[in-house]
Each structure stands twice: as C-alpha cells, then as structure tokens.
PDB file of C-alpha atoms in Angstrom:
ATOM      1  CA  MET A   3      49.717 -48.735   8.597  1.00 48.00           C
ATOM      2  CA  SER A   4      46.261 -47.408   7.706  1.00 47.00           C
ATOM      3  CA  THR A   5      42.917 -48.989   7.192  1.00 48.00           C
ATOM      4  CA  LYS A   6      40.697 -48.035   4.294  1.00 48.00           C
ATOM      5  CA  ARG A   7      37.091 -47.258   4.910  1.00 51.00           C
ATOM      6  CA  LYS A   8      34.118 -46.409   2.742  1.00 50.00           C
ATOM      7  CA  HIS A   9      34.041 -42.950   0.999  1.00 53.00           C
ATOM      8  CA  GLY A  10      37.862 -42.961   0.821  1.00 54.00           C
ATOM      9  CA  PHE A  11      38.478 -42.271   4.492  1.00 57.00           C
ATOM     10  CA  SER A  12      41.217 -44.202   6.396  1.00 67.00           C
ATOM     11  CA  ILE A  13      42.394 -44.395   9.912  1.00 68.00           C
ATOM     12  CA  ASN A  14      46.034 -44.076  10.726  1.00 72.00           C
ATOM     13  CA  TRP A  15      46.184 -46.412  13.765  1.00 72.00           C
ATOM     14  CA  PRO A  16      49.808 -45.642  14.789  1.00 73.00           C
ATOM     15  CA  ARG A  17      48.924 -41.997  14.982  1.00 75.00           C
ATOM     16  CA  VAL A  18      45.737 -42.675  16.904  1.00 66.00           C
ATOM     17  CA  ILE A  19      47.498 -44.858  19.341  1.00 77.00           C
ATOM     18  CA  LEU A  20      50.201 -42.220  19.852  1.00 76.00           C
ATOM     19  CA  LEU A  21      47.552 -39.548  20.494  1.00 75.00           C
ATOM     20  CA  ILE A  22      45.822 -41.702  22.953  1.00 79.00           C
ATOM     21  CA  ILE A  23      49.093 -42.273  24.811  1.00 78.00           C
ATOM     22  CA  ILE A  24      49.859 -38.564  24.858  1.00 76.00           C
ATOM     23  CA  PHE A  25      46.335 -37.734  26.099  1.00 72.00           C
ATOM     24  CA  CYS A  26      46.514 -40.328  28.884  1.00 68.00           C
ATOM     25  CA  THR A  27      49.940 -39.098  29.941  1.00 67.00           C
ATOM     26  CA  LEU A  28      48.658 -35.525  30.170  1.00 64.00           C
ATOM     27  CA  CYS A  29      45.635 -36.570  32.096  1.00 61.00           C
ATOM     28  CA  LEU A  30      47.827 -38.563  34.562  1.00 57.00           C
ATOM     29  CA  GLY A  31      50.119 -35.538  35.010  1.00 55.00           C
ATOM     30  CA  ILE A  32      47.189 -33.303  35.755  1.00 51.00           C
ATOM     31  CA  VAL A  33      45.799 -35.805  38.349  1.00 49.00           C
ATOM     32  CA  LYS A  34      49.191 -36.098  40.011  1.00 49.00           C
ATOM     33  CA  THR A  35      49.596 -32.354  40.081  1.00 43.00           C
ATOM     34  CA  THR A  36      46.150 -31.754  41.494  1.00 45.00           C
ATOM     35  CA  THR A  37      46.737 -34.464  44.183  1.00 43.00           C
ATOM     36  CA  TYR A  38      50.050 -33.039  45.200  1.00 40.00           C
ATOM     37  CA  LEU A  39      48.557 -29.573  45.697  1.00 44.00           C
ATOM     38  CA  LYS A  40      46.048 -31.083  48.026  1.00 71.00           C
ATOM     39  CA  GLU A  41      48.636 -32.725  50.228  1.00 77.00           C
ATOM     40  CA  THR A  42      48.774 -31.331  53.735  1.00 81.00           C
ATOM     41  CA  VAL A  43      50.734 -31.906  56.978  1.00 79.00           C
ATOM     42  CA  VAL A  44      48.881 -32.660  60.265  1.00 82.00           C
ATOM     43  CA  THR A  45      49.429 -29.944  62.755  1.00 76.00           C
ATOM     44  CA  SER A  46      47.925 -31.783  65.922  1.00 74.00           C
ATOM     45  CA  ASP A  47      47.943 -35.202  67.498  1.00 71.00           C
ATOM     46  CA  ASN A  48      45.210 -37.619  67.855  1.00 76.00           C
ATOM     47  CA  ILE A  49      42.905 -36.405  65.005  1.00 83.00           C
ATOM     48  CA  ASN A  50      40.182 -38.882  64.434  1.00 85.00           C
ATOM     49  CA  VAL A  51      39.740 -40.297  60.935  1.00 91.00           C
ATOM     50  CA  ARG A  52      36.078 -41.700  60.560  1.00 90.00           C
ATOM     51  CA  THR A  53      34.288 -43.992  58.285  1.00 93.00           C
ATOM     52  CA  GLY A  54      31.966 -41.246  57.143  1.00 91.00           C
ATOM     53  CA  PRO A  55      31.633 -37.451  57.153  1.00 88.00           C
ATOM     54  CA  SER A  56      30.048 -37.179  60.557  1.00 81.00           C
ATOM     55  CA  THR A  57      31.006 -37.428  64.280  1.00 74.00           C
ATOM     56  CA  SER A  58      28.474 -40.160  64.637  1.00 76.00           C
ATOM     57  CA  ASN A  59      30.576 -42.406  62.355  1.00 83.00           C
ATOM     58  CA  LYS A  60      33.110 -44.839  63.808  1.00 87.00           C
ATOM     59  CA  VAL A  61      36.786 -43.923  64.257  1.00 86.00           C
ATOM     60  CA  LEU A  62      38.794 -45.749  61.617  1.00 89.00           C
ATOM     61  CA  ASP A  63      42.210 -44.367  62.568  1.00 90.00           C
ATOM     62  CA  THR A  64      44.000 -41.448  64.257  1.00 87.00           C
ATOM     63  CA  LEU A  65      46.505 -38.983  62.819  1.00 87.00           C
ATOM     64  CA  LYS A  66      49.612 -37.812  64.509  1.00 83.00           C
ATOM     65  CA  LYS A  67      51.289 -34.475  64.291  1.00 79.00           C
ATOM     66  CA  GLY A  68      53.659 -34.267  61.313  1.00 79.00           C
ATOM     67  CA  GLU A  69      51.996 -36.902  59.246  1.00 85.00           C
ATOM     68  CA  ARG A  70      51.331 -36.097  55.591  1.00 84.00           C
ATOM     69  CA  ILE A  71      47.956 -36.857  54.148  1.00 88.00           C
ATOM     70  CA  THR A  72      46.290 -36.344  50.800  1.00 88.00           C
ATOM     71  CA  ILE A  73      42.787 -34.733  50.517  1.00 88.00           C
ATOM     72  CA  ILE A  74      40.869 -36.490  47.826  1.00 88.00           C
ATOM     73  CA  ARG A  75      37.613 -34.546  47.984  1.00 87.00           C
ATOM     74  CA  GLU A  76      35.473 -32.484  50.389  1.00 85.00           C
ATOM     75  CA  LYS A  77      31.899 -32.782  51.644  1.00 84.00           C
ATOM     76  CA  ASN A  78      29.920 -30.766  54.141  1.00 79.00           C
ATOM     77  CA  ASN A  79      33.012 -29.351  55.778  1.00 77.00           C
ATOM     78  CA  TRP A  80      34.639 -32.791  55.925  1.00 85.00           C
ATOM     79  CA  SER A  81      37.716 -34.041  53.816  1.00 88.00           C
ATOM     80  CA  TYR A  82      38.085 -37.530  52.419  1.00 90.00           C
ATOM     81  CA  VAL A  83      41.695 -38.321  52.867  1.00 91.00           C
ATOM     82  CA  SER A  84      44.277 -40.854  52.003  1.00 89.00           C
ATOM     83  CA  LEU A  85      46.576 -41.765  54.954  1.00 88.00           C
ATOM     84  CA  PRO A  86      50.302 -42.755  54.999  1.00 85.00           C
ATOM     85  CA  ASN A  87      49.248 -46.376  55.626  1.00 86.00           C
ATOM     86  CA  THR A  88      47.084 -46.227  52.408  1.00 84.00           C
ATOM     87  CA  LYS A  89      43.862 -46.341  54.443  1.00 89.00           C
ATOM     88  CA  LYS A  90      41.166 -43.779  53.459  1.00 91.00           C
ATOM     89  CA  GLY A  91      38.665 -41.981  55.678  1.00 93.00           C
ATOM     90  CA  TRP A  92      36.970 -38.760  56.601  1.00 92.00           C
ATOM     91  CA  VAL A  93      38.463 -35.915  58.809  1.00 89.00           C
ATOM     92  CA  ALA A  94      36.535 -32.850  60.042  1.00 82.00           C
ATOM     93  CA  ASN A  95      38.024 -29.738  58.293  1.00 79.00           C
ATOM     94  CA  TRP A  96      37.640 -27.641  61.563  1.00 71.00           C
ATOM     95  CA  ILE A  97      39.936 -30.041  63.251  1.00 72.00           C
ATOM     96  CA  LEU A  98      42.349 -30.526  60.417  1.00 74.00           C
ATOM     97  CA  SER A  99      42.963 -26.835  60.077  1.00 66.00           C
ATOM     98  CA  LYS A 100      42.222 -26.079  63.731  1.00 60.00           C
ATOM     99  CA  LYS A 101      45.063 -23.510  64.260  1.00 56.00           C
ATOM    100  CA  ASN A 102      43.377 -21.213  61.883  1.00 48.00           C
ATOM    101  CA  ALA A 103      39.796 -21.926  62.829  1.00 57.00           C
ATOM    102  CA  LYS A 104      37.571 -20.444  65.540  1.00 70.00           C
ATOM    103  CA  VAL A 105      35.840 -23.225  67.416  1.00 80.00           C
ATOM    104  CA  THR A 106      32.232 -22.351  68.291  1.00 83.00           C
ATOM    105  CA  LYS A 107      30.639 -25.702  68.989  1.00 88.00           C
ATOM    106  CA  LEU A 108      31.518 -28.435  71.465  1.00 92.00           C
ATOM    107  CA  SER A 109      31.548 -30.974  68.513  1.00 86.00           C
ATOM    108  CA  GLU A 110      34.521 -28.973  66.953  1.00 83.00           C
ATOM    109  CA  ALA A 111      36.576 -28.835  70.147  1.00 90.00           C
ATOM    110  CA  THR A 112      39.552 -30.858  71.415  1.00 91.00           C
ATOM    111  CA  ILE A 113      39.325 -31.280  75.177  1.00 96.00           C
ATOM    112  CA  VAL A 114      42.109 -32.678  77.374  1.00 97.00           C
ATOM    113  CA  LEU A 115      40.869 -34.283  80.661  1.00 98.00           C
ATOM    114  CA  ASP A 116      43.416 -34.847  83.491  1.00 98.00           C
ATOM    115  CA  PRO A 117      42.494 -37.165  86.252  1.00 98.00           C
ATOM    116  CA  GLY A 118      44.786 -36.058  89.053  1.00 98.00           C
ATOM    117  CA  HIS A 119      47.510 -38.333  90.458  1.00 98.00           C
ATOM    118  CA  GLY A 120      47.696 -42.088  89.514  1.00 97.00           C
ATOM    119  CA  GLY A 121      50.067 -45.026  89.905  1.00 97.00           C
ATOM    120  CA  ASN A 122      52.427 -44.532  92.879  1.00 97.00           C
ATOM    121  CA  ASP A 123      50.992 -41.061  93.419  1.00 97.00           C
ATOM    122  CA  SER A 124      47.806 -41.753  95.392  1.00 97.00           C
ATOM    123  CA  GLY A 125      46.874 -38.166  95.996  1.00 97.00           C
ATOM    124  CA  ALA A 126      45.032 -37.201  99.202  1.00 97.00           C
ATOM    125  CA  LEU A 127      43.491 -39.741 101.518  1.00 97.00           C
ATOM    126  CA  SER A 128      39.994 -40.033 103.069  1.00 97.00           C
ATOM    127  CA  ILE A 129      39.402 -40.647 106.713  1.00 95.00           C
ATOM    128  CA  LYS A 130      39.449 -44.398 105.982  1.00 93.00           C
ATOM    129  CA  ASP A 131      42.506 -44.026 103.654  1.00 96.00           C
ATOM    130  CA  LYS A 132      40.650 -44.184 100.340  1.00 97.00           C
ATOM    131  CA  GLN A 133      42.894 -42.694  97.645  1.00 98.00           C
ATOM    132  CA  GLU A 134      42.022 -39.590  95.650  1.00 98.00           C
ATOM    133  CA  LYS A 135      43.485 -41.080  92.419  1.00 98.00           C
ATOM    134  CA  ILE A 136      40.598 -43.559  92.285  1.00 98.00           C
ATOM    135  CA  TYR A 137      37.832 -40.998  92.233  1.00 98.00           C
ATOM    136  CA  THR A 138      39.499 -38.492  89.847  1.00 98.00           C
ATOM    137  CA  LEU A 139      39.563 -41.228  87.181  1.00 98.00           C
ATOM    138  CA  GLN A 140      36.044 -42.244  87.858  1.00 98.00           C
ATOM    139  CA  ILE A 141      34.652 -38.802  87.348  1.00 98.00           C
ATOM    140  CA  VAL A 142      36.909 -38.082  84.387  1.00 98.00           C
ATOM    141  CA  LYS A 143      35.589 -41.183  82.580  1.00 98.00           C
ATOM    142  CA  LYS A 144      32.049 -39.928  83.092  1.00 98.00           C
ATOM    143  CA  VAL A 145      32.954 -36.466  81.709  1.00 98.00           C
ATOM    144  CA  ALA A 146      34.691 -38.056  78.737  1.00 97.00           C
ATOM    145  CA  TYR A 147      31.580 -40.196  77.942  1.00 97.00           C
ATOM    146  CA  LEU A 148      29.326 -37.127  77.795  1.00 98.00           C
ATOM    147  CA  LEU A 149      31.705 -35.099  75.768  1.00 96.00           C
ATOM    148  CA  LYS A 150      32.198 -37.897  73.180  1.00 93.00           C
ATOM    149  CA  LYS A 151      28.373 -38.215  72.907  1.00 93.00           C
ATOM    150  CA  ARG A 152      28.365 -34.550  71.859  1.00 92.00           C
ATOM    151  CA  GLY A 153      30.993 -35.161  69.258  1.00 88.00           C
ATOM    152  CA  ALA A 154      34.064 -33.504  70.954  1.00 91.00           C
ATOM    153  CA  ASN A 155      37.624 -34.897  70.465  1.00 89.00           C
ATOM    154  CA  VAL A 156      38.535 -36.060  73.985  1.00 94.00           C
ATOM    155  CA  ILE A 157      42.035 -36.874  75.149  1.00 94.00           C
ATOM    156  CA  LEU A 158      42.853 -38.194  78.647  1.00 97.00           C
ATOM    157  CA  THR A 159      46.268 -37.713  80.315  1.00 97.00           C
ATOM    158  CA  ARG A 160      45.747 -41.143  81.823  1.00 97.00           C
ATOM    159  CA  ASP A 161      42.992 -43.734  81.409  1.00 96.00           C
ATOM    160  CA  SER A 162      44.188 -46.219  83.947  1.00 97.00           C
ATOM    161  CA  ASP A 163      45.925 -46.360  87.377  1.00 97.00           C
ATOM    162  CA  SER A 164      49.289 -45.241  85.906  1.00 97.00           C
ATOM    163  CA  TYR A 165      51.666 -42.468  86.998  1.00 97.00           C
ATOM    164  CA  VAL A 166      52.054 -39.484  84.648  1.00 97.00           C
ATOM    165  CA  ASP A 167      54.377 -36.662  85.513  1.00 97.00           C
ATOM    166  CA  LEU A 168      52.910 -33.213  85.725  1.00 96.00           C
ATOM    167  CA  ALA A 169      54.857 -31.500  82.883  1.00 94.00           C
ATOM    168  CA  PRO A 170      53.707 -34.062  80.168  1.00 95.00           C
ATOM    169  CA  ARG A 171      50.105 -33.458  81.210  1.00 96.00           C
ATOM    170  CA  ALA A 172      50.273 -29.811  80.360  1.00 95.00           C
ATOM    171  CA  LYS A 173      52.422 -30.538  77.242  1.00 92.00           C
ATOM    172  CA  LEU A 174      49.676 -32.895  75.987  1.00 92.00           C
ATOM    173  CA  ALA A 175      47.252 -29.929  75.756  1.00 92.00           C
ATOM    174  CA  GLU A 176      49.854 -27.850  73.841  1.00 87.00           C
ATOM    175  CA  SER A 177      50.776 -30.601  71.370  1.00 81.00           C
ATOM    176  CA  ASN A 178      47.052 -31.178  70.568  1.00 83.00           C
ATOM    177  CA  ASN A 179      46.218 -27.409  70.403  1.00 83.00           C
ATOM    178  CA  ALA A 180      43.533 -28.180  72.948  1.00 91.00           C
ATOM    179  CA  ASP A 181      40.543 -25.809  73.311  1.00 93.00           C
ATOM    180  CA  ALA A 182      40.404 -26.592  76.966  1.00 97.00           C
ATOM    181  CA  PHE A 183      42.377 -28.538  79.609  1.00 98.00           C
ATOM    182  CA  ILE A 184      40.569 -29.594  82.841  1.00 98.00           C
ATOM    183  CA  SER A 185      42.339 -31.217  85.803  1.00 98.00           C
ATOM    184  CA  PHE A 186      40.238 -33.049  88.308  1.00 98.00           C
ATOM    185  CA  HIS A 187      41.127 -33.264  92.017  1.00 98.00           C
ATOM    186  CA  PHE A 188      39.687 -33.540  95.453  1.00 98.00           C
ATOM    187  CA  ASP A 189      40.814 -31.252  98.226  1.00 98.00           C
ATOM    188  CA  SER A 190      42.144 -32.115 101.645  1.00 97.00           C
ATOM    189  CA  SER A 191      42.385 -30.086 104.796  1.00 97.00           C
ATOM    190  CA  PRO A 192      45.102 -30.316 107.482  1.00 96.00           C
ATOM    191  CA  ASN A 193      42.624 -31.818 109.904  1.00 96.00           C
ATOM    192  CA  ASP A 194      39.647 -34.220 109.152  1.00 97.00           C
ATOM    193  CA  ASP A 195      36.180 -32.676 108.885  1.00 97.00           C
ATOM    194  CA  GLU A 196      37.189 -29.104 109.088  1.00 96.00           C
ATOM    195  CA  ALA A 197      36.478 -27.958 105.439  1.00 97.00           C
ATOM    196  CA  THR A 198      33.908 -28.574 102.786  1.00 98.00           C
ATOM    197  CA  GLY A 199      32.994 -27.432  99.289  1.00 98.00           C
ATOM    198  CA  LEU A 200      34.399 -27.228  95.760  1.00 98.00           C
ATOM    199  CA  THR A 201      36.622 -24.659  94.102  1.00 98.00           C
ATOM    200  CA  SER A 202      37.626 -23.829  90.523  1.00 98.00           C
ATOM    201  CA  TYR A 203      41.202 -22.632  90.003  1.00 98.00           C
ATOM    202  CA  TYR A 204      42.783 -20.703  87.242  1.00 98.00           C
ATOM    203  CA  TYR A 205      46.353 -19.460  86.648  1.00 97.00           C
ATOM    204  CA  ASN A 206      46.436 -17.053  83.684  1.00 95.00           C
ATOM    205  CA  LYS A 207      43.660 -14.454  84.075  1.00 95.00           C
ATOM    206  CA  THR A 208      43.553 -13.718  80.305  1.00 93.00           C
ATOM    207  CA  ALA A 209      43.571 -17.300  79.126  1.00 93.00           C
ATOM    208  CA  ASP A 210      41.970 -19.221  81.872  1.00 97.00           C
ATOM    209  CA  LEU A 211      39.612 -17.169  83.898  1.00 97.00           C
ATOM    210  CA  ALA A 212      36.671 -17.301  81.417  1.00 97.00           C
ATOM    211  CA  LEU A 213      36.937 -21.107  81.355  1.00 98.00           C
ATOM    212  CA  ALA A 214      37.022 -21.386  85.100  1.00 98.00           C
ATOM    213  CA  ASN A 215      34.127 -19.058  85.642  1.00 98.00           C
ATOM    214  CA  SER A 216      31.964 -20.748  83.002  1.00 98.00           C
ATOM    215  CA  ILE A 217      32.506 -24.187  84.565  1.00 98.00           C
ATOM    216  CA  ASN A 218      32.209 -22.975  88.058  1.00 98.00           C
ATOM    217  CA  ALA A 219      28.841 -21.297  87.329  1.00 98.00           C
ATOM    218  CA  GLU A 220      27.361 -24.735  86.583  1.00 98.00           C
ATOM    219  CA  LEU A 221      28.549 -26.351  89.940  1.00 98.00           C
ATOM    220  CA  ASN A 222      25.932 -24.885  92.219  1.00 97.00           C
ATOM    221  CA  ASP A 223      23.647 -27.902  92.415  1.00 94.00           C
ATOM    222  CA  THR A 224      26.069 -30.758  93.147  1.00 96.00           C
ATOM    223  CA  GLY A 225      25.258 -30.917  96.901  1.00 96.00           C
ATOM    224  CA  LEU A 226      28.475 -29.277  97.910  1.00 97.00           C
ATOM    225  CA  ASP A 227      29.058 -25.550  98.744  1.00 97.00           C
ATOM    226  CA  ASN A 228      30.528 -23.679  95.835  1.00 98.00           C
ATOM    227  CA  ARG A 229      33.508 -21.794  97.073  1.00 98.00           C
ATOM    228  CA  GLY A 230      33.872 -19.932  93.768  1.00 98.00           C
ATOM    229  CA  THR A 231      36.765 -19.235  91.378  1.00 98.00           C
ATOM    230  CA  GLU A 232      40.319 -18.575  92.722  1.00 98.00           C
ATOM    231  CA  PHE A 233      43.890 -18.168  91.497  1.00 98.00           C
ATOM    232  CA  GLY A 234      45.976 -21.300  91.842  1.00 97.00           C
ATOM    233  CA  ASP A 235      49.675 -21.682  91.209  1.00 97.00           C
ATOM    234  CA  PHE A 236      49.571 -25.267  89.904  1.00 98.00           C
ATOM    235  CA  LEU A 237      52.109 -26.558  87.526  1.00 97.00           C
ATOM    236  CA  VAL A 238      49.504 -28.053  85.151  1.00 97.00           C
ATOM    237  CA  LEU A 239      48.093 -24.597  84.870  1.00 97.00           C
ATOM    238  CA  ARG A 240      51.192 -22.558  85.177  1.00 96.00           C
ATOM    239  CA  ASP A 241      53.016 -24.398  82.330  1.00 94.00           C
ATOM    240  CA  ASN A 242      49.945 -24.738  80.129  1.00 94.00           C
ATOM    241  CA  THR A 243      49.764 -22.838  76.970  1.00 90.00           C
ATOM    242  CA  GLN A 244      46.066 -23.661  76.495  1.00 93.00           C
ATOM    243  CA  PRO A 245      42.971 -22.440  78.475  1.00 96.00           C
ATOM    244  CA  SER A 246      43.123 -24.496  81.582  1.00 98.00           C
ATOM    245  CA  VAL A 247      41.336 -25.021  84.912  1.00 98.00           C
ATOM    246  CA  LEU A 248      41.881 -27.180  87.954  1.00 98.00           C
ATOM    247  CA  LEU A 249      38.828 -28.412  89.852  1.00 98.00           C
ATOM    248  CA  GLU A 250      38.830 -29.370  93.547  1.00 98.00           C
ATOM    249  CA  LEU A 251      35.529 -31.156  93.745  1.00 98.00           C
ATOM    250  CA  GLY A 252      35.118 -31.477  97.492  1.00 98.00           C
ATOM    251  CA  TYR A 253      37.275 -32.457 100.535  1.00 98.00           C
ATOM    252  CA  ILE A 254      38.094 -36.109 100.566  1.00 98.00           C
ATOM    253  CA  ASN A 255      38.876 -36.114 104.273  1.00 98.00           C
ATOM    254  CA  THR A 256      35.551 -34.690 105.217  1.00 98.00           C
ATOM    255  CA  LYS A 257      32.895 -37.257 105.944  1.00 97.00           C
ATOM    256  CA  TYR A 258      30.084 -35.352 104.278  1.00 98.00           C
ATOM    257  CA  ASP A 259      32.039 -34.438 101.120  1.00 98.00           C
ATOM    258  CA  PHE A 260      33.522 -37.913 100.798  1.00 98.00           C
ATOM    259  CA  LYS A 261      30.084 -39.521 101.009  1.00 98.00           C
ATOM    260  CA  LEU A 262      29.134 -37.592  97.877  1.00 98.00           C
ATOM    261  CA  ILE A 263      32.502 -37.900  96.118  1.00 98.00           C
ATOM    262  CA  GLN A 264      32.224 -41.833  96.042  1.00 97.00           C
ATOM    263  CA  SER A 265      28.609 -41.777  94.910  1.00 98.00           C
ATOM    264  CA  SER A 266      27.631 -42.304  91.315  1.00 97.00           C
ATOM    265  CA  SER A 267      24.878 -39.794  91.470  1.00 97.00           C
ATOM    266  CA  PHE A 268      27.251 -37.003  92.571  1.00 98.00           C
ATOM    267  CA  GLN A 269      29.893 -37.967  89.886  1.00 98.00           C
ATOM    268  CA  GLU A 270      27.196 -37.981  87.149  1.00 98.00           C
ATOM    269  CA  LYS A 271      25.714 -34.759  88.263  1.00 98.00           C
ATOM    270  CA  THR A 272      29.053 -32.995  88.490  1.00 98.00           C
ATOM    271  CA  ALA A 273      30.101 -34.465  85.130  1.00 98.00           C
ATOM    272  CA  LYS A 274      27.052 -32.916  83.444  1.00 98.00           C
ATOM    273  CA  SER A 275      27.681 -29.609  85.128  1.00 98.00           C
ATOM    274  CA  VAL A 276      31.245 -29.589  83.865  1.00 98.00           C
ATOM    275  CA  VAL A 277      30.121 -30.394  80.326  1.00 98.00           C
ATOM    276  CA  GLU A 278      27.468 -27.609  80.404  1.00 98.00           C
ATOM    277  CA  GLY A 279      30.000 -25.110  81.607  1.00 98.00           C
ATOM    278  CA  LEU A 280      32.420 -26.195  78.923  1.00 97.00           C
ATOM    279  CA  THR A 281      29.742 -25.950  76.300  1.00 97.00           C
ATOM    280  CA  ASN A 282      28.842 -22.379  77.308  1.00 97.00           C
ATOM    281  CA  TYR A 283      32.537 -21.409  77.239  1.00 97.00           C
ATOM    282  CA  ILE A 284      33.106 -22.776  73.724  1.00 95.00           C
ATOM    283  CA  GLN A 285      29.930 -21.066  72.405  1.00 92.00           C
ATOM    284  CA  ASN A 286      30.657 -17.672  73.967  1.00 90.00           C
ATOM    285  CA  LYS A 287      34.458 -17.270  73.765  1.00 78.00           C
TER     286      LYS A 287
END
C-alpha cells in the first residue's frame, strides 16, 4: 500500500512501519545491553540507599552482600541504582566499591561499634552491683549519634540489652569490610577502689596500633588518668580481620571512676574524643 502525494512522491507505509519496528528493536537492544553492563554485585552488608546523592538525605533501604543491583546513572560520585525489590535510590560510589577504594574521610567510612557484654552477660559490676553492659551501650549510642552526624556508615553489634557471642562481633566487621572496629568496656580490679584510669588495647601491631594510638591520644581530658595503649589478647581483636581497638574506659568498681562512668557529661566528652581520634586515623592512614 502506498499513498500518493504532490509532485509524484508517495509513502510506502508498510516499509516505513517495518523500519520503525526495526529501529525500536535496535534501540531496545542497546538499552538492555548497556544496562546489563552496569549491573554489579554488592560486596558488603548494610550499604545505605538514600533518597538523594548526599549523606544528608534519608535512608530509603539497605543493601546486603551478594545482592545484584543496576546502576542507572552517576552524579557527583554517587550512583542512582535499581534494587532487586524494584525500588530506586542513591548509593555512594566509595562505599559501593569500597574494597578497591582508599577511604580518607569519616563520611566515607564504615565503623562497627561494639557495646561490650549484653543480655545474660552483665559484664563487671560496680560496688553497688551496677552492670557494665548498661553503660557500654549508653556510650556507644552517643558515639554512633556523632558518627552518623558526620556521614559515617555505623553498624552496632547490639543496639539493645541482648546477648551476642564474641565471634560474630568480630565477623560483623569483616563481612562489612569495616574501616574500624571499636569495642567498649569498663575495667574492674580484683578489689574495690584499688585502680583507676582508662586504657586502649590493640592486638595486631600492624593493623591495629595506629587506630589505638589515634583514639587514645584524644582521651586525655575525660577526667580519668590515661594509662596509654597496650597489647591485649581479646577475641574480638584477635579474630578480627579489620583494624580494631578495645577501650577500657575506667574502673567500674572504683567509686571515683564509676561516678564519671554513669554521668552524661563524661559519656558525651568521651564519645567526642573517640570520634576525633577516629577522624584523625581515617584522614592520616
């Protein structure tokens, strides 16, 4: 079928329609091929997907290790992605490809915070039988709040009064390719009121010492004596593949130390000091 037009020209509509179909098919094929080439597999757990290309935007969803996503476009070192559940959102490129990237800012980092003890594991006791597990969680929540304000990806080994075995705590840092793992504790001496001060422990001199020194250097103005940095053979450090430190932030069975430990001002000051030390470590490593 053809349609005659002025000056003797005619349009062969079947042929035109066929060409349009062929063109559209080719375009669709190109789009599908391009999209496939931009598919990627998530290499870490708990990667935040946000509503916009900034850490100030709300978290829309989280990605798990092994999930496949499609990168639609990129903007300012962020990727707009399609998730397995058909949702779409923004992921920071430095986190998405973290295994190949050098993190130089706290906002690019993944930090695992470990409130010692929990659940049926009370930890050490104060002179009046106050449990260590209560105060480790309190201070960790303050540290987490400050880190999140600075854009860091923060993961807690526990966020309530629940029991978590030691091995999974260290494993959580590895599975998330964490830039730092910090375990929070309060010390105890054999006899009441015979020791005071705080200590920062490391296990692996090559991997952990710089982190321990950096945090410890900021803990001089908490009101407690700084006993420095020491080697510590703790499982959460020994079995940890990521840079890790264990902080003993005062003696819970010493009256002077415990008065500080349970105060909000001490917890807030100590939390700020930990974040500053962590910031310096990330920037200088």
